[in-house]
Short mmCIF file of C-alpha atoms in Angstrom, two decimals:
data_model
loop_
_atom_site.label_atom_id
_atom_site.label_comp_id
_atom_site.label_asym_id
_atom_site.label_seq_id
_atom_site.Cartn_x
_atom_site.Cartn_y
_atom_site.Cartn_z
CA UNK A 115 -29.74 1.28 -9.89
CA UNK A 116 -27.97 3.23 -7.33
CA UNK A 117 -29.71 1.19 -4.67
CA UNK A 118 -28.48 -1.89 -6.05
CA UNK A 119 -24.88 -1.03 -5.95
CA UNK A 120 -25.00 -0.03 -2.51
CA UNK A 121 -26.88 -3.03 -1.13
CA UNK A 122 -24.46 -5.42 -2.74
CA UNK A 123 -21.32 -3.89 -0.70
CA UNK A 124 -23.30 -3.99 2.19
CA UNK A 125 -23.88 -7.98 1.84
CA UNK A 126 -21.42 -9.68 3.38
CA UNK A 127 -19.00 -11.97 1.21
CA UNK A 128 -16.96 -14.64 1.28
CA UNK A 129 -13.22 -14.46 -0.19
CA UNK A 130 -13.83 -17.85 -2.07
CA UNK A 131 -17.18 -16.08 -3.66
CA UNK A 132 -15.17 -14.50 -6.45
CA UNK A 133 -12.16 -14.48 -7.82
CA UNK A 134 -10.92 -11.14 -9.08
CA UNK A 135 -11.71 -7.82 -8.05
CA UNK A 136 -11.35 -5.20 -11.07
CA UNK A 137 -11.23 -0.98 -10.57
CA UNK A 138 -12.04 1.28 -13.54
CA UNK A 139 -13.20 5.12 -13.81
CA UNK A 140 -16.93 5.60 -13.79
CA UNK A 141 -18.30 7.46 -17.09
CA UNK A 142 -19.64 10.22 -17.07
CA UNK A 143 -23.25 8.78 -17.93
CA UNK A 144 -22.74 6.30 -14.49
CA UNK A 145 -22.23 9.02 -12.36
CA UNK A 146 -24.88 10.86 -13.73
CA UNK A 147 -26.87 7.91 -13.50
CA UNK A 148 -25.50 6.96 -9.28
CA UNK A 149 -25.92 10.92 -9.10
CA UNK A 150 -29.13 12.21 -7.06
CA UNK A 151 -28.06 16.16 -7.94
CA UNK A 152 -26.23 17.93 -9.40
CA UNK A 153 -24.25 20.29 -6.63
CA UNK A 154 -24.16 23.98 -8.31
CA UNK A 155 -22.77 25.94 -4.86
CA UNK A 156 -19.27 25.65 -2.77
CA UNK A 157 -21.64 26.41 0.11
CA UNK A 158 -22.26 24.21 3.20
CA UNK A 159 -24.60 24.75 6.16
CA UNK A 160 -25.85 28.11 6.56
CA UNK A 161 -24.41 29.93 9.29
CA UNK A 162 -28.00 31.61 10.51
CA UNK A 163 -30.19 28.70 10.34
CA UNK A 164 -27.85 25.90 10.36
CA UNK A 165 -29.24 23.91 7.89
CA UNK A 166 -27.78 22.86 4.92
CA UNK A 167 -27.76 25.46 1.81
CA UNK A 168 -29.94 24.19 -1.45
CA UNK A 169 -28.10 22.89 -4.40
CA UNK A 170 -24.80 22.97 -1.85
CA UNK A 171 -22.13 20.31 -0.85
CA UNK A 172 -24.56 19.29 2.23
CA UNK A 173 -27.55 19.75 0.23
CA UNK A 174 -31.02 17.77 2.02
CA UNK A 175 -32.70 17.71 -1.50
CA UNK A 176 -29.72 16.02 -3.24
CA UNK A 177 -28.20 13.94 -0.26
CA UNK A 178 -31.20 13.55 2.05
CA UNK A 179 -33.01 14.75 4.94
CA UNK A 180 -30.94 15.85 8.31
CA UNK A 181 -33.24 14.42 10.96
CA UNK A 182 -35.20 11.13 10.34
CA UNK A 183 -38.91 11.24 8.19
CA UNK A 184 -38.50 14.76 8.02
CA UNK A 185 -38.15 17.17 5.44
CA UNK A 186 -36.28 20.06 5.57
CA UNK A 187 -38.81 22.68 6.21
CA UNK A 188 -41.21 20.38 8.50
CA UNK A 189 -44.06 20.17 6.47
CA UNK A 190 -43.51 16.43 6.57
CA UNK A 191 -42.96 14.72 9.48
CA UNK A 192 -42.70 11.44 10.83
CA UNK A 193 -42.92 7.94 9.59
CA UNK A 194 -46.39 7.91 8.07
CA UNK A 195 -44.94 10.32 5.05
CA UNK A 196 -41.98 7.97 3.98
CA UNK A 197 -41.48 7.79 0.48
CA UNK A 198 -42.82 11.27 -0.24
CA UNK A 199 -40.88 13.99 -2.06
CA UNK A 200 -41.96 17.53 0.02
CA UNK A 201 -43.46 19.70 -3.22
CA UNK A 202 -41.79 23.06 -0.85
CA UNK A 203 -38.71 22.35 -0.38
CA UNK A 204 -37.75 19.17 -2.80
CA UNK A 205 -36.58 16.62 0.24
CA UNK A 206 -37.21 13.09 0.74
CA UNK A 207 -38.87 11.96 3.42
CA UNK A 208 -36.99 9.12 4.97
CA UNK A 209 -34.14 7.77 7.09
CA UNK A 210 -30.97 10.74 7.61
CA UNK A 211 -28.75 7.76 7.27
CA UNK A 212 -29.02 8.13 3.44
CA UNK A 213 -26.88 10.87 3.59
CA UNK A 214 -24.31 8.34 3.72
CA UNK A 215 -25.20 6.77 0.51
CA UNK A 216 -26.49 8.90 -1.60
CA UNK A 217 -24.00 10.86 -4.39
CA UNK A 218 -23.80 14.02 -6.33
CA UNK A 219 -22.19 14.83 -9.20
CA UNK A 220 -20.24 18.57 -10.33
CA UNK A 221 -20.99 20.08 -13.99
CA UNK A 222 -17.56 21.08 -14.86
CA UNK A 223 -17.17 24.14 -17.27
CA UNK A 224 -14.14 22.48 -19.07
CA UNK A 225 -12.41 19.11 -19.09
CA UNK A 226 -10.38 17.92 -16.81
CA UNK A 227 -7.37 14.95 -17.34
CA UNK A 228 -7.73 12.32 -14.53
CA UNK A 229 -4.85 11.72 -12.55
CA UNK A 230 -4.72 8.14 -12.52
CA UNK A 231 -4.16 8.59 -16.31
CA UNK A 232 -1.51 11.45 -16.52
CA UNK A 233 0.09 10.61 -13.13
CA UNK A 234 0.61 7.17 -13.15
CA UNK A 235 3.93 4.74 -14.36
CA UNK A 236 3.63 5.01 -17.71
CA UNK A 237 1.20 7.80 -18.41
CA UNK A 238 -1.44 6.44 -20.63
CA UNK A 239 -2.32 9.45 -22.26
CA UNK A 240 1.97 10.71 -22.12
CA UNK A 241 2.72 7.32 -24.20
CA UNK A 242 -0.75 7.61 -26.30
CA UNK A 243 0.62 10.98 -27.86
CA UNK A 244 4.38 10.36 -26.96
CA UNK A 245 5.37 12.54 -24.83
CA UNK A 246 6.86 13.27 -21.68
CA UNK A 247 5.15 14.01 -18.78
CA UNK A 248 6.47 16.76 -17.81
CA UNK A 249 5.65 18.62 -21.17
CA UNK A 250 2.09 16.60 -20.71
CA UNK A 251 1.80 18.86 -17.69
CA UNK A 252 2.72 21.56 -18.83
CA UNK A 253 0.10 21.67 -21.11
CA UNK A 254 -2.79 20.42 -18.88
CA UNK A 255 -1.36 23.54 -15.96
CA UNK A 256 -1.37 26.39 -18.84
CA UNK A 257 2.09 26.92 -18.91
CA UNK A 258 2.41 26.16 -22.46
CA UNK A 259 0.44 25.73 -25.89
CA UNK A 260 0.52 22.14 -27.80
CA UNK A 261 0.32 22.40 -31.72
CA UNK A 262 -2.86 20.07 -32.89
CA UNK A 263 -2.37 21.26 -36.28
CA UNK A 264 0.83 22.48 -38.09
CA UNK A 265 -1.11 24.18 -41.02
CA UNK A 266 1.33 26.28 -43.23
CA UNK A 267 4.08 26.84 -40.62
CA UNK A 268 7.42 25.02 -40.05
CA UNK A 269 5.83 23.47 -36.09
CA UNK A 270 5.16 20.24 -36.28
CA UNK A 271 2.27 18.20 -35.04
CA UNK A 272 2.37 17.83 -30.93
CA UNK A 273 5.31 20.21 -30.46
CA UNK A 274 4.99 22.49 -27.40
CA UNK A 275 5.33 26.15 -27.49
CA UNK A 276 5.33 28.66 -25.25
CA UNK A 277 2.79 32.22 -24.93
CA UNK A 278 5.39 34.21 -26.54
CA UNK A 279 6.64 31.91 -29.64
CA UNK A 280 2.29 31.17 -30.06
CA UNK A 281 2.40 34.66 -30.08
CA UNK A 282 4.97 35.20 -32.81
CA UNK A 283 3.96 32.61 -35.03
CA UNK A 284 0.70 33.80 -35.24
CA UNK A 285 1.64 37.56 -36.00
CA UNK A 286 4.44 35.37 -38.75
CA UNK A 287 2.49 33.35 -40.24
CA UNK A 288 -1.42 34.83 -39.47
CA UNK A 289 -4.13 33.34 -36.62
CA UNK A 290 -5.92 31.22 -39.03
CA UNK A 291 -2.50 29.58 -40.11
CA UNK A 292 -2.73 26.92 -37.22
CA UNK A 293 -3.70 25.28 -35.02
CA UNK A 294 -2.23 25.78 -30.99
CA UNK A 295 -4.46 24.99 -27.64
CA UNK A 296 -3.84 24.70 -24.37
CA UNK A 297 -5.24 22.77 -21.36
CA UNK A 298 -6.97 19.74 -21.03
CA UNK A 299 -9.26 20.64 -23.72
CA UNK A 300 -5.57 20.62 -25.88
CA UNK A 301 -5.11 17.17 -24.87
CA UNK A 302 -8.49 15.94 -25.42
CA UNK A 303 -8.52 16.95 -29.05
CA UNK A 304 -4.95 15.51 -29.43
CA UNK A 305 -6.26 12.19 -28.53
CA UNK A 306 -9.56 12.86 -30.65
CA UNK A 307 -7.19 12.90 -33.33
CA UNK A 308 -5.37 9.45 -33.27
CA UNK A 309 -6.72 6.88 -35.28
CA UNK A 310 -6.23 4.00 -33.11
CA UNK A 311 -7.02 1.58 -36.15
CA UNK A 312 -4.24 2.68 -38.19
CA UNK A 313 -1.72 3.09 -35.73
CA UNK A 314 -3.00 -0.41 -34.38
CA UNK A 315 -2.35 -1.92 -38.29
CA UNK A 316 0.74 0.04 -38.28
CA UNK A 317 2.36 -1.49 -35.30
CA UNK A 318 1.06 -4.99 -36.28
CA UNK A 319 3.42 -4.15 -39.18
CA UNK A 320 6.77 -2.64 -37.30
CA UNK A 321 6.72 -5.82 -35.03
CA UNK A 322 6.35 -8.63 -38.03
CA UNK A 323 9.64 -6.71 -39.59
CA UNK A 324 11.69 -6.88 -36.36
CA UNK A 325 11.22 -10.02 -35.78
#
């Protein structure tokens, strides 16, 4: 699949071929799937043997070999052993130029927002849970705590807190009271938590009555 992708931007076409060009985020299942690794180390090339470190940024088993039909620990050499996957060291024997192509993909621990989505004139996920986006940030850096659920206290749903009032509401009210997060994870759960159908019904309704 990966392959495929990659061969069609190296063909060669005309402007009058198509007629749009459309840019969306990847899923995590396509990267995954474009992904030949997963990279698990912030490590490079290794200073003593100077080749790349396993499972790193520059890794030969993820991204490809470093020197043509040859795998990283030379048990495979040359042309005649194309194709084959070295059972040592986990490299592909083939061209170095497919360290070009070839992609990797980071685990991460905990979500992350995209920037293209919290950054951008108007924020999609700012107008999606009506905010601003400078209390939207403030919850994605950790400087403050979002309420997803209100529970038995006087906060209302979406409000942002800070440590300290979390804090005392929590020691007011008990920790099982409500509901505050922080984060991306915050955010995540806050859009989790829209039903898109109602609020689609809803507005279907608010613009028949202005009109």
């Amino acid at each position: 699949m990966a392959n495929q992708i990659l061969q069609r931007f190296r063909e060669y076409i005309q402007p009058s071929q198509f007629n749009a060009v459309r840019l969306r985020l990847a899923s995590s299942d396509k990267i995954k799937s474009l992904s030949y690794g997963e990279v698990k180390k912030i490590e490079t090339i290794n200073y003593r043997t100077l080749k790349p470190e396993k499972d790193g940024l520059f890794c030969a088993r993820i991204f490809g070999p470093v020197k043509d039909y040859e795998c990283l620990c030379g048990k495979y050499k040359r042309m005649k052993f194309r194709g084959i996957i070295c059972e040592k060291c986990g490299v592909e024997v083939t061209l170095s130029k497919v360290r070009r192509d070839r992609m990797g993909h980071i685990e991460l621990a905990a979500p992350v927002s995209h920037i293209w989505f919290t950054k951008s004139l108007p924020s999609r996920i700012a107008t999606l849970l009506d905010m601003t986006i400078k209390n939207l940030e403030k919850v994605l850096y950790f400087e403050q705590f979002i309420v997803v659920e209100p529970g038995l206290t006087d906060l209302e749903k979406g409000q942002i807190i800070s440590e300290d009032q979390y804090i005392e509401y929590q020691d007011q009210y008990g920790e099982d009271s409500f509901s505050a997060q922080i984060g991306a994870e915050a955010i995540e759960q806050m859009l989790k938590n829209i039903d898109l159908e109602n609020d689609y019904k809803q507005l279907k309704i608010d613009l028949e009555e202005t009109k």
